[in-house]
Amino acid sequence: MSSPEIHKPGTSDGWHGQIGSNSQFPPESERYHMYIGLFCPFAHRANLVRHLKGLTEIVDLSIVKPFPKGDERGWPGWQFPETADEYPKSTVDKLFGSRYLHEVYFRDDKDYQGRYSVPLLWDRRSQSAVNNESAELLRNLQTGFNDILDSSHASLTLYPAPLRSRIDEISEWMQRDLNTGVYKAGFAESQEVYDKNVIPVFGALNKLEKIIFENGGPYVLGKEMTELDIRLYATAIRFDVVYVQHFKCNLGMIRHDYPVIHNWLKNLYWNHESFCETTDFKHIKENYTKSHPAVNPKAITPKGPYPDIEQGVESDFTKLRPGGVKSPEVVAWETQNHSSF
């Protein structure tokens, strides 16, 4: 069981442990195990950092199936396949042979009241959960294992000191308006709520289109990859294939309306192995369309768009012409909320 400062037992509080040399969770190879879903953008962030930091042989994975999820309260939650070949790229629970992810959570706190979410980082040594907060893992995995990494991986940071204030500023509104904004629009239970929440999604995309272009690419802030690229990629790679149709975020598409973001996205997918390797479109499409009965009651997964991601990357971002959605509502919202950058 985790200590109270890591997790408040019997509540919906998450786990907030940190890997570090002076922590109760010191960096050790093969001590920690991560539970993820390839469909989840928040788990995708953690898995991307795991790959970029060279942790794939240090922290191993168990991968839940993309569906079914359970009832509207999330019970019984994500499942593991019974055999390794039941669903491509999903795995059995490699630690405990659990049928459901909630069984792993209950091993640490039998009275846990929260959601059985991914990612979840588990400590084999103490038989307890370390952390299930994706934003905390995004940051901690960059530094927590540095003492046991080679110099090239240890020196890699996605949160460089000179850019931290800019990263923090953009992360705040990107998370609010785009990363979770698609969910606010997609799970809206009335026309009014949908109308209110779909506009900021495209306002944020419009602004990011300008930011990437002004910084010259190939990353959000220019020549250096940062957390912003991780945060944006996990949403942008899902945008055309699920968010446009499934979450009704159809005022525009990345591939048709945002040439700069589109080029940025293709560059990461085709030219950076970690991004391609951690992206699985089958898991992504079938999770959203087959685990949200209120949104898609017949669980039919559309064939398109085709292809899942297009090819062809322009290395010179100055040759691109910035785009954006010019809906009057989006332009007005963008002017009011993001008038400068």
mmCIF file of C-alpha atoms in Angstrom:
data_model
loop_
_atom_site.group_PDB
_atom_site.id
_atom_site.type_symbol
_atom_site.label_atom_id
_atom_site.label_comp_id
_atom_site.label_asym_id
_atom_site.label_seq_id
_atom_site.Cartn_x
_atom_site.Cartn_y
_atom_site.Cartn_z
ATOM 1 C CA MET A 1 0.000 0.000 0.000
ATOM 2 C CA SER A 2 1.230 3.482 -0.853
ATOM 3 C CA SER A 3 2.078 5.997 1.840
ATOM 4 C CA PRO A 4 -0.507 8.759 2.539
ATOM 5 C CA GLU A 5 1.648 11.428 0.899
ATOM 6 C CA ILE A 6 1.570 9.405 -2.325
ATOM 7 C CA HIS A 7 -2.132 8.533 -2.254
ATOM 8 C CA LYS A 8 -5.007 9.119 0.171
ATOM 9 C CA PRO A 9 -6.447 5.620 0.673
ATOM 10 C CA GLY A 10 -10.156 5.021 0.301
ATOM 11 C CA THR A 11 -10.642 8.151 -1.811
ATOM 12 C CA SER A 12 -10.643 9.099 -5.497
ATOM 13 C CA ASP A 13 -7.231 10.708 -5.087
ATOM 14 C CA GLY A 14 -4.656 9.596 -7.635
ATOM 15 C CA TRP A 15 -1.090 8.442 -6.967
ATOM 16 C CA HIS A 16 1.653 11.071 -6.999
ATOM 17 C CA GLY A 17 4.915 9.225 -6.385
ATOM 18 C CA GLN A 18 8.097 10.347 -8.111
ATOM 19 C CA ILE A 19 11.040 8.326 -9.394
ATOM 20 C CA GLY A 20 14.327 9.790 -8.160
ATOM 21 C CA SER A 21 17.577 8.971 -6.413
ATOM 22 C CA ASN A 22 16.400 10.526 -3.132
ATOM 23 C CA SER A 23 12.869 9.146 -3.403
ATOM 24 C CA GLN A 24 11.255 6.058 -1.948
ATOM 25 C CA PHE A 25 11.145 5.035 -5.615
ATOM 26 C CA PRO A 26 14.816 5.108 -6.712
ATOM 27 C CA PRO A 27 15.707 4.511 -10.364
ATOM 28 C CA GLU A 28 16.349 0.822 -11.030
ATOM 29 C CA SER A 29 16.143 -1.219 -14.189
ATOM 30 C CA GLU A 30 13.233 -3.674 -14.420
ATOM 31 C CA ARG A 31 11.786 -2.557 -11.085
ATOM 32 C CA TYR A 32 8.910 -0.514 -12.559
ATOM 33 C CA HIS A 33 6.082 -1.540 -14.841
ATOM 34 C CA MET A 34 3.711 0.728 -16.745
ATOM 35 C CA TYR A 35 0.109 -0.013 -17.654
ATOM 36 C CA ILE A 36 -1.105 1.826 -20.730
ATOM 37 C CA GLY A 37 -3.697 1.812 -23.489
ATOM 38 C CA LEU A 38 -2.469 2.606 -26.993
ATOM 39 C CA PHE A 39 -5.720 4.451 -27.594
ATOM 40 C CA CYS A 40 -5.369 6.965 -24.760
ATOM 41 C CA PRO A 41 -3.715 10.321 -25.591
ATOM 42 C CA PHE A 42 -2.662 10.815 -21.966
ATOM 43 C CA ALA A 43 -1.019 7.396 -21.755
ATOM 44 C CA HIS A 44 0.512 8.126 -25.150
ATOM 45 C CA ARG A 45 2.358 11.094 -23.624
ATOM 46 C CA ALA A 46 3.995 8.915 -20.975
ATOM 47 C CA ASN A 47 4.879 6.189 -23.461
ATOM 48 C CA LEU A 48 6.433 8.737 -25.817
ATOM 49 C CA VAL A 49 8.720 10.017 -23.063
ATOM 50 C CA ARG A 50 9.548 6.398 -22.176
ATOM 51 C CA HIS A 51 10.731 5.871 -25.750
ATOM 52 C CA LEU A 52 12.516 9.201 -26.171
ATOM 53 C CA LYS A 53 14.430 8.756 -22.894
ATOM 54 C CA GLY A 54 15.567 5.228 -23.722
ATOM 55 C CA LEU A 55 13.489 3.581 -21.003
ATOM 56 C CA THR A 56 11.917 0.807 -23.072
ATOM 57 C CA GLU A 57 14.237 -1.846 -21.595
ATOM 58 C CA ILE A 58 14.059 -0.330 -18.111
ATOM 59 C CA VAL A 59 10.289 0.110 -17.717
ATOM 60 C CA ASP A 60 8.238 -2.621 -19.388
ATOM 61 C CA LEU A 61 4.559 -2.471 -20.362
ATOM 62 C CA SER A 62 1.217 -4.176 -20.070
ATOM 63 C CA ILE A 63 -1.320 -2.907 -22.625
ATOM 64 C CA VAL A 64 -5.083 -3.098 -22.107
ATOM 65 C CA LYS A 65 -7.544 -3.757 -24.918
ATOM 66 C CA PRO A 66 -9.187 -0.676 -26.459
ATOM 67 C CA PHE A 67 -12.698 -1.951 -25.709
ATOM 68 C CA PRO A 68 -14.962 -2.697 -23.943
ATOM 69 C CA LYS A 69 -14.677 -0.202 -21.127
ATOM 70 C CA GLY A 70 -17.776 -0.948 -19.065
ATOM 71 C CA ASP A 71 -20.811 1.029 -18.005
ATOM 72 C CA GLU A 72 -21.215 4.809 -17.899
ATOM 73 C CA ARG A 73 -19.408 4.873 -14.541
ATOM 74 C CA GLY A 74 -16.458 3.035 -16.042
ATOM 75 C CA TRP A 75 -17.120 -0.312 -14.334
ATOM 76 C CA PRO A 76 -15.567 -2.837 -14.606
ATOM 77 C CA GLY A 77 -13.141 -0.798 -16.672
ATOM 78 C CA TRP A 78 -10.361 -1.673 -19.078
ATOM 79 C CA GLN A 79 -9.655 -5.341 -19.731
ATOM 80 C CA PHE A 80 -6.585 -7.348 -20.576
ATOM 81 C CA PRO A 81 -6.789 -10.014 -23.271
ATOM 82 C CA GLU A 82 -6.871 -13.587 -22.027
ATOM 83 C CA THR A 83 -4.171 -14.571 -24.519
ATOM 84 C CA ALA A 84 -1.370 -12.697 -26.257
ATOM 85 C CA ASP A 85 -3.021 -13.020 -29.679
ATOM 86 C CA GLU A 86 -6.583 -12.041 -28.703
ATOM 87 C CA TYR A 87 -6.222 -8.426 -29.827
ATOM 88 C CA PRO A 88 -3.169 -7.167 -31.766
ATOM 89 C CA LYS A 89 -0.611 -5.311 -29.618
ATOM 90 C CA SER A 90 -2.617 -5.708 -26.416
ATOM 91 C CA THR A 91 -0.966 -7.860 -23.768
ATOM 92 C CA VAL A 92 -1.940 -9.937 -20.805
ATOM 93 C CA ASP A 93 -1.236 -8.367 -17.423
ATOM 94 C CA LYS A 94 2.411 -9.347 -17.245
ATOM 95 C CA LEU A 95 2.651 -8.893 -13.482
ATOM 96 C CA PHE A 96 -0.461 -10.455 -12.013
ATOM 97 C CA GLY A 97 -2.473 -12.032 -14.815
ATOM 98 C CA SER A 98 -5.413 -9.762 -13.967
ATOM 99 C CA ARG A 99 -8.552 -9.745 -16.097
ATOM 100 C CA TYR A 100 -9.313 -6.079 -15.375
ATOM 101 C CA LEU A 101 -7.129 -3.077 -14.647
ATOM 102 C CA HIS A 102 -9.186 -2.282 -11.547
ATOM 103 C CA GLU A 103 -7.748 -5.438 -9.951
ATOM 104 C CA VAL A 104 -4.283 -3.862 -10.138
ATOM 105 C CA TYR A 105 -5.535 -0.648 -8.533
ATOM 106 C CA PHE A 106 -7.198 -2.633 -5.741
ATOM 107 C CA ARG A 107 -3.910 -4.386 -4.959
ATOM 108 C CA ASP A 108 -2.678 -1.045 -3.640
ATOM 109 C CA ASP A 109 -5.951 0.338 -2.278
ATOM 110 C CA LYS A 110 -8.882 -2.075 -1.943
ATOM 111 C CA ASP A 111 -11.196 0.868 -1.173
ATOM 112 C CA TYR A 112 -10.084 3.110 -4.053
ATOM 113 C CA GLN A 113 -12.970 5.293 -5.272
ATOM 114 C CA GLY A 114 -11.461 6.847 -8.400
ATOM 115 C CA ARG A 115 -11.199 5.873 -12.037
ATOM 116 C CA TYR A 116 -9.119 2.924 -13.211
ATOM 117 C CA SER A 117 -7.192 4.972 -15.713
ATOM 118 C CA VAL A 118 -4.061 4.606 -17.809
ATOM 119 C CA PRO A 119 -1.197 5.303 -17.525
ATOM 120 C CA LEU A 120 -0.371 3.648 -14.218
ATOM 121 C CA LEU A 121 3.218 3.189 -13.078
ATOM 122 C CA TRP A 122 3.703 0.249 -10.680
ATOM 123 C CA ASP A 123 6.607 -0.648 -8.385
ATOM 124 C CA ARG A 124 7.407 -4.355 -8.269
ATOM 125 C CA ARG A 125 9.606 -3.969 -5.183
ATOM 126 C CA SER A 126 7.047 -2.364 -2.855
ATOM 127 C CA GLN A 127 4.051 -3.896 -4.657
ATOM 128 C CA SER A 128 2.396 -0.490 -4.861
ATOM 129 C CA ALA A 129 1.330 2.107 -7.392
ATOM 130 C CA VAL A 130 3.747 4.951 -8.000
ATOM 131 C CA ASN A 131 1.833 7.398 -10.182
ATOM 132 C CA ASN A 132 -1.247 7.528 -12.410
ATOM 133 C CA GLU A 133 -1.223 11.237 -13.286
ATOM 134 C CA SER A 134 -0.140 11.618 -16.910
ATOM 135 C CA ALA A 135 1.105 15.206 -16.581
ATOM 136 C CA GLU A 136 3.280 14.231 -13.613
ATOM 137 C CA LEU A 137 4.660 11.213 -15.463
ATOM 138 C CA LEU A 138 5.349 13.349 -18.523
ATOM 139 C CA ARG A 139 7.630 15.479 -16.378
ATOM 140 C CA ASN A 140 9.077 12.872 -13.967
ATOM 141 C CA LEU A 141 10.091 10.324 -16.615
ATOM 142 C CA GLN A 142 12.343 12.972 -18.154
ATOM 143 C CA THR A 143 14.551 13.137 -15.060
ATOM 144 C CA GLY A 144 13.766 10.286 -12.667
ATOM 145 C CA PHE A 145 15.984 7.655 -14.301
ATOM 146 C CA ASN A 146 18.843 9.930 -15.390
ATOM 147 C CA ASP A 147 21.307 8.427 -12.886
ATOM 148 C CA ILE A 148 21.159 5.038 -14.616
ATOM 149 C CA LEU A 149 20.979 6.239 -18.231
ATOM 150 C CA ASP A 150 23.744 6.785 -20.750
ATOM 151 C CA SER A 151 24.826 10.381 -21.160
ATOM 152 C CA SER A 152 22.898 11.052 -24.376
ATOM 153 C CA HIS A 153 19.576 9.926 -22.913
ATOM 154 C CA ALA A 154 20.279 11.463 -19.510
ATOM 155 C CA SER A 155 20.897 14.865 -21.078
ATOM 156 C CA LEU A 156 17.698 14.842 -23.103
ATOM 157 C CA THR A 157 15.075 17.191 -21.693
ATOM 158 C CA LEU A 158 11.723 18.292 -23.032
ATOM 159 C CA TYR A 159 11.504 21.063 -20.448
ATOM 160 C CA PRO A 160 14.621 23.198 -21.076
ATOM 161 C CA ALA A 161 15.106 26.045 -18.625
ATOM 162 C CA PRO A 162 15.130 28.881 -21.206
ATOM 163 C CA LEU A 163 11.740 27.790 -22.571
ATOM 164 C CA ARG A 164 9.942 26.814 -19.373
ATOM 165 C CA SER A 165 7.790 29.918 -18.998
ATOM 166 C CA ARG A 166 6.659 29.606 -22.626
ATOM 167 C CA ILE A 167 5.984 25.889 -22.256
ATOM 168 C CA ASP A 168 3.939 26.476 -19.098
ATOM 169 C CA GLU A 169 1.937 29.291 -20.692
ATOM 170 C CA ILE A 170 1.018 27.342 -23.826
ATOM 171 C CA SER A 171 0.463 24.059 -21.980
ATOM 172 C CA GLU A 172 -2.222 25.674 -19.834
ATOM 173 C CA TRP A 173 -4.480 26.787 -22.655
ATOM 174 C CA MET A 174 -3.602 23.858 -24.914
ATOM 175 C CA GLN A 175 -4.748 21.437 -22.222
ATOM 176 C CA ARG A 176 -7.919 23.411 -21.499
ATOM 177 C CA ASP A 177 -9.006 24.303 -25.019
ATOM 178 C CA LEU A 178 -7.627 21.465 -27.159
ATOM 179 C CA ASN A 179 -6.384 18.362 -25.299
ATOM 180 C CA THR A 180 -9.480 18.179 -23.089
ATOM 181 C CA GLY A 181 -11.507 20.519 -25.294
ATOM 182 C CA VAL A 182 -12.227 17.746 -27.784
ATOM 183 C CA TYR A 183 -13.719 15.705 -24.940
ATOM 184 C CA LYS A 184 -15.848 18.604 -23.723
ATOM 185 C CA ALA A 185 -17.303 18.930 -27.214
ATOM 186 C CA GLY A 186 -17.547 15.199 -27.866
ATOM 187 C CA PHE A 187 -19.321 14.295 -24.637
ATOM 188 C CA ALA A 188 -21.636 17.318 -24.647
ATOM 189 C CA GLU A 189 -25.174 16.356 -23.699
ATOM 190 C CA SER A 190 -26.864 19.360 -25.283
ATOM 191 C CA GLN A 191 -26.500 21.529 -28.350
ATOM 192 C CA GLU A 192 -25.688 24.511 -26.159
ATOM 193 C CA VAL A 193 -22.808 22.739 -24.407
ATOM 194 C CA TYR A 194 -21.437 21.435 -27.688
ATOM 195 C CA ASP A 195 -21.602 24.855 -29.346
ATOM 196 C CA LYS A 196 -19.777 26.398 -26.407
ATOM 197 C CA ASN A 197 -16.953 23.872 -26.349
ATOM 198 C CA VAL A 198 -16.222 23.121 -30.012
ATOM 199 C CA ILE A 199 -15.224 26.716 -30.825
ATOM 200 C CA PRO A 200 -12.172 26.861 -28.465
ATOM 201 C CA VAL A 201 -10.823 23.646 -30.034
ATOM 202 C CA PHE A 202 -10.366 25.401 -33.358
ATOM 203 C CA GLY A 203 -9.341 28.663 -31.758
ATOM 204 C CA ALA A 204 -6.461 26.794 -30.125
ATOM 205 C CA LEU A 205 -5.539 25.040 -33.381
ATOM 206 C CA ASN A 206 -5.566 28.385 -35.212
ATOM 207 C CA LYS A 207 -3.163 29.812 -32.683
ATOM 208 C CA LEU A 208 -0.852 26.797 -32.771
ATOM 209 C CA GLU A 209 -0.754 27.000 -36.564
ATOM 210 C CA LYS A 210 0.616 30.534 -36.235
ATOM 211 C CA ILE A 211 3.024 29.710 -33.404
ATOM 212 C CA ILE A 212 4.689 26.822 -35.250
ATOM 213 C CA PHE A 213 4.997 28.888 -38.428
ATOM 214 C CA GLU A 214 6.403 31.943 -36.652
ATOM 215 C CA ASN A 215 8.964 29.765 -34.843
ATOM 216 C CA GLY A 216 10.030 28.188 -38.127
ATOM 217 C CA GLY A 217 9.521 24.554 -37.139
ATOM 218 C CA PRO A 218 10.151 21.713 -37.088
ATOM 219 C CA TYR A 219 8.861 21.777 -33.495
ATOM 220 C CA VAL A 220 6.286 23.943 -31.772
ATOM 221 C CA LEU A 221 8.885 26.310 -30.330
ATOM 222 C CA GLY A 222 11.354 26.064 -33.185
ATOM 223 C CA LYS A 223 14.500 23.942 -33.311
ATOM 224 C CA GLU A 224 14.121 22.168 -29.956
ATOM 225 C CA MET A 225 11.573 19.461 -29.176
ATOM 226 C CA THR A 226 9.688 20.170 -25.952
ATOM 227 C CA GLU A 227 6.773 18.902 -23.905
ATOM 228 C CA LEU A 228 4.501 20.950 -26.163
ATOM 229 C CA ASP A 229 5.264 18.618 -29.054
ATOM 230 C CA ILE A 230 4.337 15.616 -26.912
ATOM 231 C CA ARG A 231 1.113 17.207 -25.685
ATOM 232 C CA LEU A 232 0.051 18.385 -29.138
ATOM 233 C CA TYR A 233 1.029 15.208 -30.982
ATOM 234 C CA ALA A 234 -1.108 12.956 -28.778
ATOM 235 C CA THR A 235 -4.178 15.014 -29.702
ATOM 236 C CA ALA A 236 -3.323 15.939 -33.301
ATOM 237 C CA ILE A 237 -2.609 12.348 -34.390
ATOM 238 C CA ARG A 238 -6.138 11.422 -33.229
ATOM 239 C CA PHE A 239 -7.853 14.482 -34.635
ATOM 240 C CA ASP A 240 -8.675 13.567 -38.231
ATOM 241 C CA VAL A 241 -9.155 9.855 -37.548
ATOM 242 C CA VAL A 242 -11.575 10.117 -34.607
ATOM 243 C CA TYR A 243 -12.222 13.587 -33.213
ATOM 244 C CA VAL A 244 -13.610 15.026 -36.451
ATOM 245 C CA GLN A 245 -16.410 12.487 -36.802
ATOM 246 C CA HIS A 246 -16.750 10.873 -33.385
ATOM 247 C CA PHE A 247 -16.531 14.029 -31.263
ATOM 248 C CA LYS A 248 -18.147 16.224 -33.949
ATOM 249 C CA CYS A 249 -15.088 18.487 -34.121
ATOM 250 C CA ASN A 250 -15.750 18.909 -37.829
ATOM 251 C CA LEU A 251 -15.253 22.609 -38.471
ATOM 252 C CA GLY A 252 -11.978 21.600 -40.082
ATOM 253 C CA MET A 253 -9.381 18.857 -40.460
ATOM 254 C CA ILE A 254 -5.650 18.935 -39.784
ATOM 255 C CA ARG A 255 -4.847 17.630 -43.277
ATOM 256 C CA HIS A 256 -7.105 20.089 -45.097
ATOM 257 C CA ASP A 257 -7.160 23.276 -43.028
ATOM 258 C CA TYR A 258 -3.864 23.412 -41.100
ATOM 259 C CA PRO A 259 -0.904 22.970 -43.476
ATOM 260 C CA VAL A 260 1.676 23.954 -40.852
ATOM 261 C CA ILE A 261 0.361 21.642 -38.108
ATOM 262 C CA HIS A 262 -0.099 18.944 -40.751
ATOM 263 C CA ASN A 263 3.537 19.222 -41.838
ATOM 264 C CA TRP A 264 4.690 19.319 -38.192
ATOM 265 C CA LEU A 265 2.621 16.164 -37.497
ATOM 266 C CA LYS A 266 3.920 14.262 -40.518
ATOM 267 C CA ASN A 267 7.487 15.171 -39.625
ATOM 268 C CA LEU A 268 7.126 13.691 -36.139
ATOM 269 C CA TYR A 269 5.371 10.538 -37.352
ATOM 270 C CA TRP A 270 7.584 9.724 -40.345
ATOM 271 C CA ASN A 271 10.947 11.091 -39.210
ATOM 272 C CA HIS A 272 10.973 10.228 -35.497
ATOM 273 C CA GLU A 273 10.769 6.514 -34.757
ATOM 274 C CA SER A 274 9.380 6.971 -31.251
ATOM 275 C CA PHE A 275 6.270 8.737 -32.534
ATOM 276 C CA CYS A 276 5.463 6.164 -35.200
ATOM 277 C CA GLU A 277 6.176 3.210 -32.904
ATOM 278 C CA THR A 278 3.852 4.454 -30.153
ATOM 279 C CA THR A 279 0.941 5.220 -32.506
ATOM 280 C CA ASP A 280 -1.599 2.510 -33.296
ATOM 281 C CA PHE A 281 -4.553 3.638 -35.379
ATOM 282 C CA LYS A 282 -6.544 0.428 -34.906
ATOM 283 C CA HIS A 283 -6.485 0.845 -31.130
ATOM 284 C CA ILE A 284 -7.307 4.545 -31.455
ATOM 285 C CA LYS A 285 -10.245 4.145 -33.851
ATOM 286 C CA GLU A 286 -11.817 1.125 -32.182
ATOM 287 C CA ASN A 287 -11.481 2.508 -28.667
ATOM 288 C CA TYR A 288 -13.407 5.693 -29.309
ATOM 289 C CA THR A 289 -16.025 4.187 -31.577
ATOM 290 C CA LYS A 290 -16.636 0.999 -29.582
ATOM 291 C CA SER A 291 -16.422 2.175 -25.962
ATOM 292 C CA HIS A 292 -18.665 5.277 -25.988
ATOM 293 C CA PRO A 293 -22.219 3.945 -26.431
ATOM 294 C CA ALA A 294 -23.811 7.318 -25.675
ATOM 295 C CA VAL A 295 -21.905 8.835 -28.589
ATOM 296 C CA ASN A 296 -21.901 5.873 -30.998
ATOM 297 C CA PRO A 297 -24.557 3.373 -29.824
ATOM 298 C CA LYS A 298 -24.061 0.861 -32.647
ATOM 299 C CA ALA A 299 -20.267 0.850 -32.192
ATOM 300 C CA ILE A 300 -19.619 1.082 -35.933
ATOM 301 C CA THR A 301 -16.065 2.141 -36.734
ATOM 302 C CA PRO A 302 -15.798 4.281 -39.898
ATOM 303 C CA LYS A 303 -13.278 3.214 -42.537
ATOM 304 C CA GLY A 304 -11.847 6.659 -43.151
ATOM 305 C CA PRO A 305 -10.171 8.907 -43.425
ATOM 306 C CA TYR A 306 -7.674 7.296 -45.750
ATOM 307 C CA PRO A 307 -4.796 7.199 -45.212
ATOM 308 C CA ASP A 308 -4.613 7.477 -41.438
ATOM 309 C CA ILE A 309 -1.715 9.876 -41.921
ATOM 310 C CA GLU A 310 -0.429 11.278 -45.185
ATOM 311 C CA GLN A 311 3.156 11.206 -46.409
ATOM 312 C CA GLY A 312 5.446 13.943 -47.675
ATOM 313 C CA VAL A 313 7.247 16.354 -45.331
ATOM 314 C CA GLU A 314 8.426 19.840 -46.262
ATOM 315 C CA SER A 315 11.670 20.448 -44.360
ATOM 316 C CA ASP A 316 11.536 24.208 -44.917
ATOM 317 C CA PHE A 317 8.600 25.514 -42.903
ATOM 318 C CA THR A 318 8.996 28.985 -44.445
ATOM 319 C CA LYS A 319 7.641 27.554 -47.698
ATOM 320 C CA LEU A 320 4.332 26.733 -46.034
ATOM 321 C CA ARG A 321 1.340 29.033 -46.049
ATOM 322 C CA PRO A 322 -0.411 29.079 -42.658
ATOM 323 C CA GLY A 323 -4.048 28.093 -42.670
ATOM 324 C CA GLY A 324 -6.806 27.877 -40.112
ATOM 325 C CA VAL A 325 -10.553 27.681 -39.725
ATOM 326 C CA LYS A 326 -12.139 31.008 -40.611
ATOM 327 C CA SER A 327 -15.561 30.416 -39.095
ATOM 328 C CA PRO A 328 -16.742 33.796 -37.721
ATOM 329 C CA GLU A 329 -17.340 32.246 -34.299
ATOM 330 C CA VAL A 330 -13.829 30.784 -34.179
ATOM 331 C CA VAL A 331 -12.194 33.989 -35.388
ATOM 332 C CA ALA A 332 -14.110 36.036 -32.821
ATOM 333 C CA TRP A 333 -13.188 33.640 -30.019
ATOM 334 C CA GLU A 334 -9.563 33.557 -31.105
ATOM 335 C CA THR A 335 -9.389 37.355 -31.230
ATOM 336 C CA GLN A 336 -10.858 37.645 -27.758
ATOM 337 C CA ASN A 337 -8.817 34.900 -26.115
ATOM 338 C CA HIS A 338 -5.584 34.617 -28.092
ATOM 339 C CA SER A 339 -5.064 38.052 -29.607
ATOM 340 C CA SER A 340 -1.283 37.861 -29.195
ATOM 341 C CA PHE A 341 1.398 35.198 -28.866
#
